[in-house]
């Protein structure tokens, strides 16, 4: 073994002692010399004779308590023609050290995670090339290259069709009892050009597959047509008194080529959802430079740059409105049909459309950090992932071609033995080779996922991966957070009731001072009320301590102040007399100093208008609903009653919500949890399906199984509907793909299909699967209809 050096990025090190410990572990290995740098979080590992391989070293790092960082890349793959191609390429990539890859035939993408120190982007592209395919970064010269490739395909297809015209004349003559209307030499000449020019792509792909130890659909096409052509050529050259099958080999190549072209166009239509998202972002921004406005490329904008958005313009980057107000059409992100008003201080997002007024805004997120870019990345990742339902098709595709070759050989031998006619047996074997289609199996799942996730994204519904989309339709119980999910999440102070020597304004000032650094919606409402009434806040407090699900405490001098739920104050020995005229559904925040209750601030949050109808629909679908909230039972019960939710668990701390979800799962439910994507993180993580509502935050996009960009609860129904529709299409496609092969192969082996007809059926089987997936484009959001 030659000496090699790895430069690895190490994750999880927290101090120099960590680096020293890992370095010591490395250097204990035979043939290994390592240096680990805590400051750069890197390990330089030199491997000599007898050194362990990379998987062993990675296992050593993990056992020591650390990890090796991986990079991610998406490569556009060209040259794949069937499911066996994508399976073979995926297998070859996964054999590379430190590489984990998923190859999607429908989207022609390879999603790859790799270790930088072992391989780089060029190395991955070279590995793809060695497998017989092309690879490039997506969107780099892709459009022009695709146009050129399509143009060449059309020219080749027209040439092949012209060369097949003599065979049509011959078949028409044979129908009327005339043979050799077209001379055999002309048939041989036309078939030769078709076989060695028009089918060159098939031969090239088949050679690469066989060279790397695999077999794809092109191997079957090449075998079948070469046998038919070779047999016919021998008959022609040696003047044998046997039938020729030039028309069979030529028409198979023509029909397969035509089917490939139709399939390619259909696959591009299936991918149009992601392309539509990519096209939302404008190329030009109006940057404000001093007193002038200058048109610049969006890439020239920097953080904190001011830019102008005129009526009718698309917003170039994520920003905060500095001046002006306008209605923004955010339907491309949220699925909401109605424009929303944005004014000074509000966030605006790249790709959304300004409709009425002019806005001056400051850039806060650029490039890949914008909400649109994160959404595109998430959709791309979901389209590249594999659903569990696809596993059977992948397993069948892996052994499909060798099995078909064996069936074809058996068909020839058994047919010859039974019928005593080698020509009949040969034609039947050729039909078996060209009618079998692993493509329809390989395309059944990914094409439906591509259309489904694209439609979902256009409706503001983002699935993190294919498994989440498939799992959602099996949901049987849904737990919903109260504040911000069932309610509008915009609580308002409805009363301030002092209990001690404080007056109303002093109590409000004290509560606002305690809450001024909190991001909780209730805290913001209290602080906002204080600002609204121009109440001066108290002196700064010290020793702030937040107690999740209870409240906060802080000190001012020697005095300890507490603010939170009645239970929190009571458990600390503070007597709290309830309000006699408390508003139904209101939340009570209690304020205390030392052991004395100072008063109550009552807040109320309006129910979302669509909540009752959504809950009724969920129950009608067989999905039980439960409200989980940290608020008191007195404030939660009226909200649940008005929403139509009969199961309520109130006064829950974060761990209580997790326990409630575990209890539901223990009862046999497939449990979903819907929350705001930031709060309720433990409960979201505990659910089978986590649903972040009204959130474009990076945290939600990375952790939630399902992100609903809209706060409208009807988006949950849309997601369920789309999940069911997509899974239904996948099942239809798989039934058709398996059924087609199970029916067509026996028919061909019995001599009931001629090779040309078999080739046409094979070509159309893939087109049928993709076309069926495209029917998902008929799906419409309930919010858009409503």
XYZ file of C-alpha atoms in Angstrom:
786
model
C 0.000 0.000 0.000
C 1.368 3.407 -0.972
C 1.460 6.255 1.520
C -1.673 8.426 1.426
C -2.722 11.465 3.415
C -6.244 12.355 4.485
C -7.246 15.857 5.551
C -10.486 15.373 7.509
C -12.819 17.847 9.203
C -13.738 16.551 12.667
C -17.027 17.430 14.371
C -17.843 17.318 18.086
C -14.523 18.463 19.555
C -15.063 20.949 22.393
C -11.523 21.534 23.688
C -7.841 20.819 23.085
C -8.106 17.695 25.235
C -10.593 16.261 22.707
C -8.094 16.794 19.902
C -5.312 15.193 21.938
C -7.475 12.161 22.758
C -8.450 11.612 19.117
C -4.860 12.064 17.943
C -3.738 9.454 20.450
C -6.357 7.007 19.178
C -5.262 7.538 15.577
C -1.592 7.041 16.348
C -2.288 3.754 18.113
C -3.317 2.257 14.760
C -0.718 0.345 12.760
C 0.702 2.345 9.866
C -1.054 5.575 10.903
C 0.493 8.939 11.770
C -1.960 11.680 12.666
C -2.080 15.281 13.788
C -5.364 16.690 15.121
C -5.828 20.468 15.351
C -8.586 21.698 17.655
C -8.498 25.288 16.334
C -9.164 24.244 12.739
C -11.197 21.133 13.689
C -9.127 19.104 11.239
C -7.177 15.872 11.377
C -4.305 15.170 8.988
C -3.946 11.403 8.829
C -1.070 9.722 6.977
C -1.612 6.053 6.130
C 1.302 3.750 5.310
C 1.811 0.021 4.961
C -0.715 -2.026 6.958
C -2.884 0.980 7.852
C -6.636 0.385 8.279
C -9.066 1.445 5.568
C -11.271 4.520 5.814
C -14.412 2.813 7.234
C -12.262 1.459 10.078
C -10.852 4.938 10.767
C -14.319 6.469 10.675
C -15.565 3.874 13.126
C -12.616 4.739 15.385
C -13.540 8.449 15.282
C -17.160 7.669 16.177
C -16.162 5.362 19.029
C -13.979 8.154 20.410
C -17.092 10.347 20.488
C -16.628 12.506 17.395
C -17.655 12.536 13.761
C -16.253 13.223 10.298
C -17.923 16.113 8.482
C -19.414 15.434 5.072
C -20.136 17.745 2.177
C -23.169 17.490 -0.059
C -23.438 17.952 -3.801
C -26.129 17.424 -6.408
C -24.900 16.341 -9.845
C -26.952 16.396 -13.035
C -26.496 12.983 -14.687
C -26.766 12.356 -18.421
C -26.836 9.037 -20.258
C -29.157 7.075 -17.934
C -31.776 5.197 -19.897
C -33.451 2.877 -17.405
C -33.744 1.914 -13.776
C -30.825 -0.496 -14.100
C -28.610 2.449 -15.112
C -29.498 4.486 -12.027
C -29.169 1.434 -9.759
C -25.750 0.585 -11.220
C -24.464 4.161 -10.893
C -25.759 4.398 -7.319
C -24.024 1.124 -6.453
C -20.722 2.261 -8.001
C -20.805 5.626 -6.197
C -21.573 4.008 -2.857
C -18.527 1.776 -3.275
C -16.284 4.852 -3.133
C -14.811 5.413 0.347
C -16.670 8.035 2.352
C -19.438 8.394 -0.251
C -23.182 7.975 0.266
C -25.257 8.517 -2.887
C -28.834 8.353 -4.088
C -29.431 8.422 -7.854
C -32.841 9.452 -9.178
C -33.658 8.324 -12.712
C -36.692 10.574 -13.086
C -34.950 13.816 -12.119
C -31.579 12.703 -13.586
C -29.873 13.810 -10.392
C -27.368 12.224 -8.036
C -27.540 13.460 -4.433
C -24.143 12.706 -2.916
C -22.675 13.087 0.582
C -18.910 12.688 0.671
C -15.845 13.232 2.853
C -13.736 16.110 1.526
C -10.411 14.571 2.423
C -11.130 11.416 0.432
C -12.696 12.724 -2.753
C -13.801 16.019 -4.271
C -16.337 17.173 -6.841
C -14.036 16.470 -9.784
C -13.305 13.019 -8.430
C -17.020 12.270 -8.222
C -17.592 13.522 -11.773
C -14.696 11.328 -12.959
C -16.219 8.318 -11.167
C -19.541 8.933 -12.933
C -17.695 9.177 -16.275
C -15.936 5.860 -15.642
C -19.374 4.292 -15.197
C -20.308 5.495 -18.678
C -22.420 8.531 -17.811
C -21.971 12.285 -17.834
C -22.103 14.521 -14.757
C -22.152 18.256 -14.160
C -23.320 20.734 -11.566
C -27.045 21.476 -12.158
C -27.926 24.628 -14.104
C -24.406 25.062 -15.460
C -24.932 25.033 -19.179
C -27.788 22.602 -18.814
C -30.421 24.443 -20.846
C -28.296 24.911 -23.938
C -26.917 21.398 -23.701
C -30.425 19.952 -23.386
C -31.612 21.935 -26.402
C -28.663 20.689 -28.492
C -29.190 17.118 -27.355
C -32.922 17.278 -28.131
C -32.156 18.680 -31.583
C -29.785 15.785 -32.330
C -32.324 13.260 -31.075
C -34.998 14.686 -33.376
C -32.650 14.522 -36.381
C -31.695 10.909 -35.600
C -35.341 9.985 -35.114
C -36.361 11.486 -38.466
C -33.483 9.663 -40.198
C -34.476 6.375 -38.571
C -38.109 6.879 -39.612
C -37.060 7.534 -43.244
C -34.918 4.401 -43.246
C -37.910 2.414 -41.967
C -40.143 3.523 -44.874
C -38.977 0.656 -47.152
C -40.017 -1.831 -44.483
C -43.492 -0.265 -44.343
C -43.761 -0.681 -48.130
C -42.634 -4.312 -47.789
C -45.190 -5.014 -45.042
C -48.008 -3.469 -47.105
C -46.972 -5.640 -50.063
C -46.927 -8.748 -47.880
C -50.451 -7.911 -46.697
C -51.587 -8.213 -50.326
C -49.560 -11.370 -51.011
C -46.511 -9.756 -52.641
C -43.086 -10.634 -51.284
C -39.773 -8.819 -51.754
C -41.426 -5.672 -53.095
C -38.343 -4.008 -51.675
C -35.181 -5.871 -52.702
C -33.371 -7.711 -49.916
C -30.174 -5.754 -50.518
C -32.054 -2.469 -49.914
C -33.645 -3.846 -46.771
C -30.208 -4.985 -45.565
C -28.687 -1.592 -46.327
C -31.412 0.367 -44.487
C -31.311 -2.025 -41.529
C -27.518 -1.751 -41.324
C -27.617 2.038 -41.075
C -30.333 1.862 -38.424
C -28.491 -0.850 -36.498
C -25.078 0.781 -36.414
C -25.885 4.486 -36.583
C -29.342 5.043 -35.073
C -28.725 2.473 -32.323
C -25.191 3.641 -31.490
C -26.418 5.190 -28.229
C -27.875 1.841 -27.172
C -24.639 -0.010 -27.932
C -22.500 2.559 -26.107
C -24.682 2.398 -23.004
C -24.806 -1.416 -23.095
C -21.014 -1.619 -23.378
C -20.461 0.675 -20.406
C -22.945 -1.364 -18.370
C -21.316 -4.693 -19.172
C -17.814 -3.280 -18.705
C -18.646 -2.259 -15.129
C -20.271 -5.575 -14.302
C -23.914 -4.575 -14.759
C -26.676 -4.862 -17.314
C -29.390 -2.408 -18.306
C -32.323 -2.207 -20.665
C -30.011 -1.273 -23.551
C -28.360 -4.671 -23.207
C -31.757 -6.267 -23.881
C -32.474 -3.970 -26.852
C -29.020 -4.562 -28.328
C -29.263 -8.321 -27.829
C -32.713 -8.578 -29.405
C -32.100 -6.320 -32.392
C -28.590 -7.684 -33.034
C -29.882 -11.249 -33.118
C -32.712 -10.304 -35.501
C -30.391 -8.249 -37.708
C -27.529 -10.784 -37.662
C -29.830 -13.688 -38.510
C -31.436 -11.735 -41.380
C -28.064 -10.605 -42.732
C -26.800 -14.198 -42.733
C -29.914 -15.323 -44.614
C -29.383 -12.536 -47.177
C -25.632 -13.083 -47.679
C -25.836 -16.867 -47.955
C -29.095 -16.960 -49.943
C -30.843 -19.192 -47.441
C -34.506 -20.068 -47.884
C -35.539 -18.555 -44.567
C -37.537 -15.465 -43.571
C -35.715 -12.260 -42.683
C -36.486 -9.913 -39.784
C -34.820 -6.678 -40.849
C -38.087 -4.822 -40.243
C -38.259 -6.180 -36.671
C -34.799 -4.897 -35.672
C -35.337 -1.527 -37.392
C -38.799 -0.905 -35.965
C -37.744 -1.896 -32.456
C -34.969 0.726 -32.591
C -37.362 3.322 -34.049
C -40.092 2.705 -31.489
C -37.716 2.537 -28.533
C -36.096 5.810 -29.653
C -39.510 7.428 -30.038
C -40.562 6.139 -26.630
C -37.373 7.491 -25.051
C -38.032 10.923 -26.533
C -41.629 10.936 -25.255
C -40.454 9.705 -21.858
C -37.801 12.440 -21.669
C -40.349 15.153 -22.440
C -42.748 13.723 -19.859
C -39.986 13.537 -17.226
C -39.109 17.188 -17.803
C -42.765 18.077 -17.321
C -42.699 16.096 -14.074
C -39.750 18.199 -12.910
C -41.425 21.482 -13.863
C -42.511 22.179 -10.260
C -38.926 22.707 -9.110
C -38.040 24.651 -12.257
C -40.988 26.976 -11.601
C -39.580 27.709 -8.137
C -36.144 28.396 -9.597
C -37.644 30.852 -12.064
C -39.319 32.948 -9.359
C -36.190 34.829 -8.397
C -35.469 37.911 -10.574
C -32.034 38.511 -12.070
C -31.986 42.314 -11.619
C -32.371 44.403 -8.442
C -32.841 48.178 -8.068
C -30.088 49.062 -5.592
C -30.310 52.463 -3.883
C -26.915 54.168 -4.133
C -27.023 57.525 -2.412
C -29.757 59.555 -4.055
C -29.977 57.397 -7.179
C -31.457 54.011 -7.996
C -29.246 51.761 -10.144
C -30.186 48.437 -11.746
C -27.673 45.783 -10.705
C -27.512 41.985 -10.931
C -29.036 40.399 -7.841
C -25.661 38.768 -7.166
C -24.185 42.252 -6.651
C -26.400 42.958 -3.613
C -24.815 42.700 -0.171
C -26.227 42.453 3.358
C -27.655 45.815 4.536
C -27.854 47.206 0.978
C -30.956 49.287 0.358
C -33.061 48.373 -2.663
C -36.262 49.646 -4.250
C -39.162 47.409 -5.236
C -41.600 49.078 -7.634
C -45.208 47.927 -8.186
C -45.219 44.817 -10.369
C -41.609 43.880 -9.486
C -40.545 40.576 -7.972
C -38.595 40.981 -4.738
C -34.928 40.070 -5.396
C -33.739 39.015 -1.907
C -35.120 38.603 1.597
C -35.328 41.986 3.292
C -36.954 44.222 5.879
C -39.163 47.105 4.734
C -37.621 50.454 5.676
C -40.174 52.744 4.060
C -43.509 52.449 2.269
C -46.292 49.903 2.356
C -47.710 47.580 -0.253
C -49.643 44.381 -0.755
C -47.350 41.444 -1.545
C -48.486 38.352 -3.413
C -46.809 35.524 -1.489
C -48.813 32.700 -3.064
C -45.698 31.229 -4.667
C -44.299 30.577 -1.189
C -47.353 30.095 1.018
C -50.093 29.002 -1.385
C -52.306 31.809 -0.069
C -54.303 33.424 -2.870
C -54.822 36.812 -1.191
C -51.994 39.392 -1.092
C -50.772 40.457 2.352
C -50.006 43.996 3.513
C -46.362 44.690 4.315
C -45.161 47.919 5.898
C -42.116 49.325 7.686
C -40.506 46.688 9.918
C -42.075 43.694 8.112
C -40.099 40.929 6.396
C -40.395 40.446 2.640
C -39.132 37.412 0.735
C -37.280 36.799 -2.508
C -39.482 35.664 -5.396
C -42.715 37.175 -4.052
C -44.489 39.818 -6.122
C -45.071 43.453 -5.142
C -48.522 44.487 -6.388
C -49.447 48.037 -5.374
C -47.037 50.459 -3.657
C -43.293 51.107 -3.838
C -41.082 49.752 -1.044
C -37.624 50.692 0.168
C -36.102 47.656 1.876
C -32.832 46.534 3.403
C -31.303 43.200 2.363
C -31.029 40.687 5.227
C -30.560 37.340 3.419
C -28.818 36.648 0.123
C -28.257 33.718 -2.194
C -28.676 30.339 -0.553
C -29.780 31.948 2.730
C -33.059 33.294 1.343
C -36.316 31.527 2.163
C -36.817 30.741 -1.543
C -33.355 29.164 -1.854
C -33.931 27.059 1.258
C -37.284 25.930 -0.118
C -35.748 24.989 -3.483
C -33.011 23.042 -1.681
C -35.579 21.232 0.462
C -37.774 20.332 -2.530
C -34.724 19.154 -4.471
C -33.652 16.995 -1.528
C -37.149 15.535 -1.188
C -37.292 14.737 -4.908
C -33.906 13.039 -4.694
C -34.831 10.869 -1.710
C -36.427 7.450 -1.935
C -39.727 6.398 -0.446
C -39.888 3.048 1.409
C -42.456 1.862 -1.145
C -39.725 2.043 -3.811
C -37.529 -0.618 -2.230
C -39.274 -3.572 -3.903
C -38.960 -1.977 -7.340
C -35.250 -1.302 -6.711
C -34.662 -4.918 -5.701
C -36.437 -6.218 -8.807
C -34.611 -3.786 -11.119
C -31.234 -4.951 -9.799
C -31.779 -8.513 -11.076
C -34.226 -7.751 -13.895
C -31.948 -7.879 -16.951
C -30.116 -11.140 -16.125
C -33.470 -12.798 -15.431
C -34.886 -11.625 -18.768
C -31.844 -12.953 -20.652
C -32.320 -16.337 -18.968
C -36.036 -16.322 -19.864
C -35.184 -15.456 -23.494
C -32.661 -18.316 -23.715
C -35.202 -20.702 -22.172
C -37.855 -19.463 -24.602
C -35.605 -20.214 -27.569
C -34.568 -23.672 -26.391
C -37.983 -24.812 -25.185
C -39.770 -23.257 -28.191
C -37.402 -24.981 -30.622
C -37.795 -28.272 -28.804
C -41.606 -28.129 -28.714
C -42.383 -26.508 -32.086
C -39.412 -27.884 -33.982
C -39.067 -24.457 -35.604
C -35.860 -22.584 -34.779
C -37.077 -19.465 -36.611
C -40.277 -19.265 -34.516
C -38.302 -19.854 -31.328
C -35.794 -17.162 -32.272
C -38.521 -14.572 -32.940
C -40.180 -15.398 -29.609
C -36.869 -15.014 -27.752
C -36.253 -11.664 -29.453
C -39.749 -10.518 -28.405
C -38.984 -11.435 -24.791
C -35.782 -9.398 -24.881
C -37.351 -6.246 -26.301
C -40.695 -6.238 -24.488
C -39.263 -6.463 -20.953
C -39.029 -3.038 -19.330
C -37.280 -2.222 -16.043
C -37.766 1.492 -16.798
C -41.422 1.506 -15.853
C -40.466 -0.019 -12.482
C -37.732 2.539 -11.916
C -39.897 5.505 -12.879
C -43.051 4.481 -11.009
C -42.133 6.084 -7.684
C -39.743 8.984 -8.457
C -41.898 10.578 -11.163
C -44.940 10.657 -8.882
C -42.781 12.074 -6.080
C -41.381 14.766 -8.373
C -44.822 15.937 -9.462
C -46.251 15.617 -5.951
C -43.489 17.561 -4.205
C -43.528 20.195 -6.950
C -47.294 20.695 -6.572
C -46.862 20.771 -2.798
C -44.197 23.475 -3.001
C -46.424 25.630 -5.206
C -49.084 25.367 -2.482
C -46.638 26.313 0.295
C -46.284 22.706 1.511
C -42.730 21.430 1.943
C -41.914 17.769 2.602
C -38.452 17.118 4.031
C -38.147 13.765 2.249
C -40.117 11.153 0.347
C -40.649 9.068 3.477
C -42.509 11.946 5.148
C -44.799 12.333 2.143
C -45.561 8.617 2.129
C -46.045 8.392 5.917
C -48.401 11.370 6.178
C -51.327 9.625 4.492
C -51.286 6.990 7.284
C -51.838 9.622 9.993
C -54.518 8.584 12.518
C -54.042 11.150 15.319
C -53.042 14.798 15.264
C -51.958 16.787 18.289
C -52.170 20.561 17.913
C -50.543 23.292 19.908
C -52.964 26.022 20.986
C -51.233 29.395 20.748
C -50.308 30.293 17.181
C -51.700 27.059 15.751
C -55.374 26.786 16.674
C -55.439 30.468 17.608
C -54.051 33.371 15.606
C -51.008 33.634 17.832
C -51.589 37.345 18.352
C -52.692 37.609 21.996
C -53.825 40.966 23.309
C -54.035 42.278 26.859
C -57.708 42.532 27.832
C -57.358 43.475 31.496
C -54.774 44.483 34.112
C -55.976 43.769 37.661
C -53.737 44.851 40.591
C -54.165 43.044 43.949
C -51.856 44.998 46.213
C -50.800 48.570 46.702
C -49.800 48.918 43.018
C -52.066 50.721 40.582
C -52.884 49.422 37.125
C -50.074 51.277 35.274
C -47.448 50.242 37.835
C -48.439 46.557 37.517
C -48.283 46.775 33.719
C -44.877 48.502 33.895
C -43.520 45.829 36.238
C -44.769 42.935 34.060
C -43.423 44.555 30.879
C -40.027 45.079 32.505
C -39.854 41.400 33.427
C -40.954 40.293 29.945
C -39.078 42.814 27.800
C -36.327 40.360 26.759
C -38.628 37.427 26.018
C -39.677 36.312 22.509
C -42.839 34.573 23.731
C -46.056 35.882 22.083
C -47.628 36.610 25.501
C -44.549 38.584 26.578
C -44.610 40.597 23.364
C -48.284 41.386 23.928
C -47.592 42.692 27.450
C -44.619 44.800 26.332
C -46.637 46.066 23.369
C -49.485 47.110 25.682
C -47.039 49.017 27.869
C -45.651 50.894 24.859
C -49.183 51.550 23.588
C -50.145 53.183 26.902
C -46.770 54.963 27.112
C -45.965 53.344 30.445
C -42.376 53.839 31.618
C -40.637 50.542 32.326
C -39.090 49.718 35.691
C -35.368 49.636 36.468
C -33.300 46.742 35.081
C -33.651 43.392 36.784
C -30.863 40.899 37.446
C -30.570 37.118 37.602
C -33.252 36.348 35.071
C -34.253 32.675 35.023
C -36.774 31.195 32.612
C -38.702 28.132 33.770
C -40.270 26.407 30.711
C -43.974 25.874 31.103
C -44.054 27.930 34.325
C -42.781 31.501 33.969
C -39.763 33.639 34.830
C -38.105 35.035 37.919
C -35.638 37.889 38.470
C -34.249 40.081 41.238
C -34.205 43.797 41.842
C -32.008 44.494 44.831
C -32.961 42.078 47.570
C -36.455 41.469 46.214
C -37.358 38.361 44.162
C -40.034 38.837 41.507
C -41.951 36.050 39.789
C -44.241 36.121 36.753
C -46.075 33.139 35.286
C -48.924 30.698 35.798
C -51.029 30.495 38.932
C -49.690 26.968 39.579
C -46.127 28.290 39.443
C -46.840 30.919 42.085
C -48.870 28.535 44.230
C -46.121 25.907 44.338
C -43.830 28.657 45.635
C -46.214 29.366 48.515
C -47.876 32.477 47.069
C -51.635 32.713 47.593
C -53.489 33.581 44.356
C -57.181 34.446 44.470
C -58.802 33.748 41.079
C -60.700 36.430 39.176
C -64.439 36.258 39.635
C -65.196 37.731 36.183
C -62.418 36.137 34.100
C -63.011 36.215 30.364
C -63.760 32.801 28.866
C -60.719 31.341 27.133
C -58.401 34.013 28.481
C -54.856 33.351 29.707
C -53.937 34.704 33.133
C -50.390 35.871 33.895
C -49.728 36.333 37.625
C -47.141 38.738 39.038
C -45.619 38.382 42.527
C -42.957 40.049 44.679
C -41.368 37.896 47.362
C -44.342 35.996 48.781
C -47.022 38.539 47.822
C -49.288 38.400 44.775
C -49.313 41.819 43.071
C -51.944 41.201 40.436
C -53.093 39.497 37.248
C -52.738 40.402 33.583
C -55.340 38.718 31.401
C -54.695 38.048 27.713
C -56.892 36.565 25.010
C -56.078 35.099 21.604
C -58.709 34.763 18.860
C -59.508 31.369 17.358
C -58.500 30.878 13.731
C -61.717 31.177 11.702
C -61.024 28.011 9.707
C -60.200 25.872 12.779
C -63.690 24.381 13.433
C -64.140 23.292 9.804
C -60.632 21.789 9.679
C -61.192 19.820 12.903
C -64.529 18.491 11.584
C -62.874 17.381 8.348
C -60.024 15.669 10.188
C -62.452 13.765 12.400
C -64.463 12.775 9.303
C -61.249 11.405 7.781
C -60.750 9.237 10.845
C -57.997 11.382 12.335
C -58.571 12.111 16.019
C -57.516 15.566 17.226
C -56.039 16.546 20.572
C -55.080 19.973 21.901
C -51.818 20.111 23.853
C -51.124 23.393 25.621
C -49.158 24.868 28.451
C -52.069 27.173 29.294
C -54.466 26.425 32.122
C -57.464 24.182 31.602
C -59.744 27.195 32.191
C -58.239 29.109 29.262
C -57.798 26.074 26.998
C -61.259 24.527 27.366
C -63.281 27.307 25.650
C -60.834 27.452 22.721
C -61.043 23.674 22.271
C -64.837 23.745 22.552
C -65.201 26.441 19.888
C -62.747 24.574 17.626
C -64.642 21.296 18.083
C -61.778 19.478 19.829
C -62.997 17.176 22.586
C -59.626 15.911 23.848
C -57.621 18.576 25.690
C -54.499 18.271 27.797
C -53.684 21.588 29.457
C -51.029 23.008 31.798
C -48.416 20.841 30.108
C -44.721 21.490 30.345
C -42.597 20.527 27.294
C -41.903 17.077 28.726
C -45.642 16.690 29.359
C -46.386 17.208 25.673
C -43.807 14.576 24.774
C -45.429 12.152 27.217
C -48.863 12.871 25.721
C -47.589 12.057 22.214
C -45.902 8.881 23.454
C -49.187 7.864 25.074
C -51.051 8.363 21.789
C -48.467 6.290 19.949
C -48.731 3.620 22.627
C -52.451 3.409 21.875
C -51.666 2.376 18.299
C -51.981 5.735 16.589
C -49.706 7.161 13.895
C -49.249 10.531 15.562
C -48.652 13.930 14.041
C -47.781 17.072 15.998
C -48.544 20.513 14.594
C -46.818 23.533 16.098
C -45.013 26.710 15.162
C -41.704 24.995 14.363
C -39.699 26.836 17.045
C -41.610 26.307 20.286
C -42.691 22.756 21.107
C -39.483 21.373 19.589
C -39.402 18.286 21.881
C -43.015 17.417 21.053
C -42.415 17.874 17.332
C -39.373 15.616 17.531
C -41.333 12.945 19.404
C -44.148 12.699 16.830
C -44.229 10.286 13.879
C -44.913 13.292 11.645
C -43.805 16.759 12.771
C -45.681 19.642 11.152
C -44.334 23.183 11.430
C -47.072 25.676 10.611
C -46.519 29.159 9.223
C -42.753 28.825 9.375
C -40.029 29.532 6.871
C -37.360 29.458 9.550
C -34.174 27.557 8.802
C -34.668 25.480 11.956
C -38.109 24.311 10.845
C -36.942 23.564 7.314
C -34.129 21.394 8.659
C -36.015 19.521 11.382
C -39.737 19.306 10.606
C -41.017 16.456 8.423
C -43.543 18.824 6.927
C -43.335 22.616 6.786
C -46.486 24.607 5.979
C -45.486 28.103 4.895
C -49.028 29.331 5.530
C -50.597 29.677 8.983
C -53.943 28.633 7.495
C -54.908 25.299 9.079
C -56.460 24.204 5.786
C -52.881 23.648 4.606
C -52.900 20.501 6.794
C -55.847 19.180 4.784
C -54.047 20.071 1.559
C -50.970 18.171 2.693
C -53.044 15.104 3.612
C -54.905 15.246 0.307
C -51.704 15.566 -1.716
C -49.988 12.790 0.237
C -52.886 10.425 -0.452
C -53.014 11.410 -4.124
C -49.264 10.931 -4.575
C -49.146 7.554 -2.811
C -52.168 6.462 -4.857
C -50.327 7.364 -8.079
C -47.227 5.492 -6.908
C -49.295 2.373 -6.233
C -51.056 2.657 -9.595
C -47.701 3.005 -11.341
C -46.194 0.022 -9.538
C -49.241 -2.148 -10.257
C -49.062 -1.180 -13.920
C -45.271 -1.673 -14.141
C -45.303 -5.077 -12.457
C -48.507 -6.086 -14.239
C -47.147 -5.057 -17.634
C -44.029 -7.181 -17.260
C -45.887 -10.135 -15.714
C -48.378 -10.145 -18.614
C -46.144 -9.132 -21.522
C -43.210 -11.508 -20.954
C -45.326 -14.727 -20.995
C -47.165 -13.495 -24.112
C -43.875 -12.842 -25.875
C -42.391 -16.185 -24.811
C -45.438 -17.959 -26.254
C -44.881 -16.292 -29.630
C -48.004 -14.142 -29.427
C -46.152 -10.839 -29.987
C -43.841 -10.006 -32.861
C -40.641 -8.091 -32.011
C -41.721 -4.770 -33.536
C -44.975 -4.766 -31.553
C -43.062 -5.835 -28.440
C -40.613 -2.942 -28.863
C -43.474 -0.475 -29.182
C -45.187 -1.845 -26.084
C -41.948 -1.605 -24.110
C -41.401 1.998 -25.167
C -44.946 3.003 -24.293
C -44.894 1.339 -20.870
C -42.500 3.971 -19.459
C -44.396 6.798 -21.117
C -47.617 5.500 -19.567
C -46.138 5.496 -16.070
C -44.795 9.040 -16.381
C -48.031 10.279 -17.964
C -50.030 8.792 -15.103
C -47.795 10.644 -12.639
C -48.409 13.879 -14.530
C -52.121 13.535 -13.782
C -51.188 14.739 -10.283
C -50.973 18.197 -11.830
C -54.784 18.183 -11.704
C -54.645 18.365 -7.900
C -55.872 21.693 -6.522
C -55.442 23.249 -3.106
C -58.598 23.638 -1.009
C -57.404 27.137 -0.121
C -57.141 28.082 -3.803
C -60.597 26.649 -4.504
C -62.073 28.222 -1.385
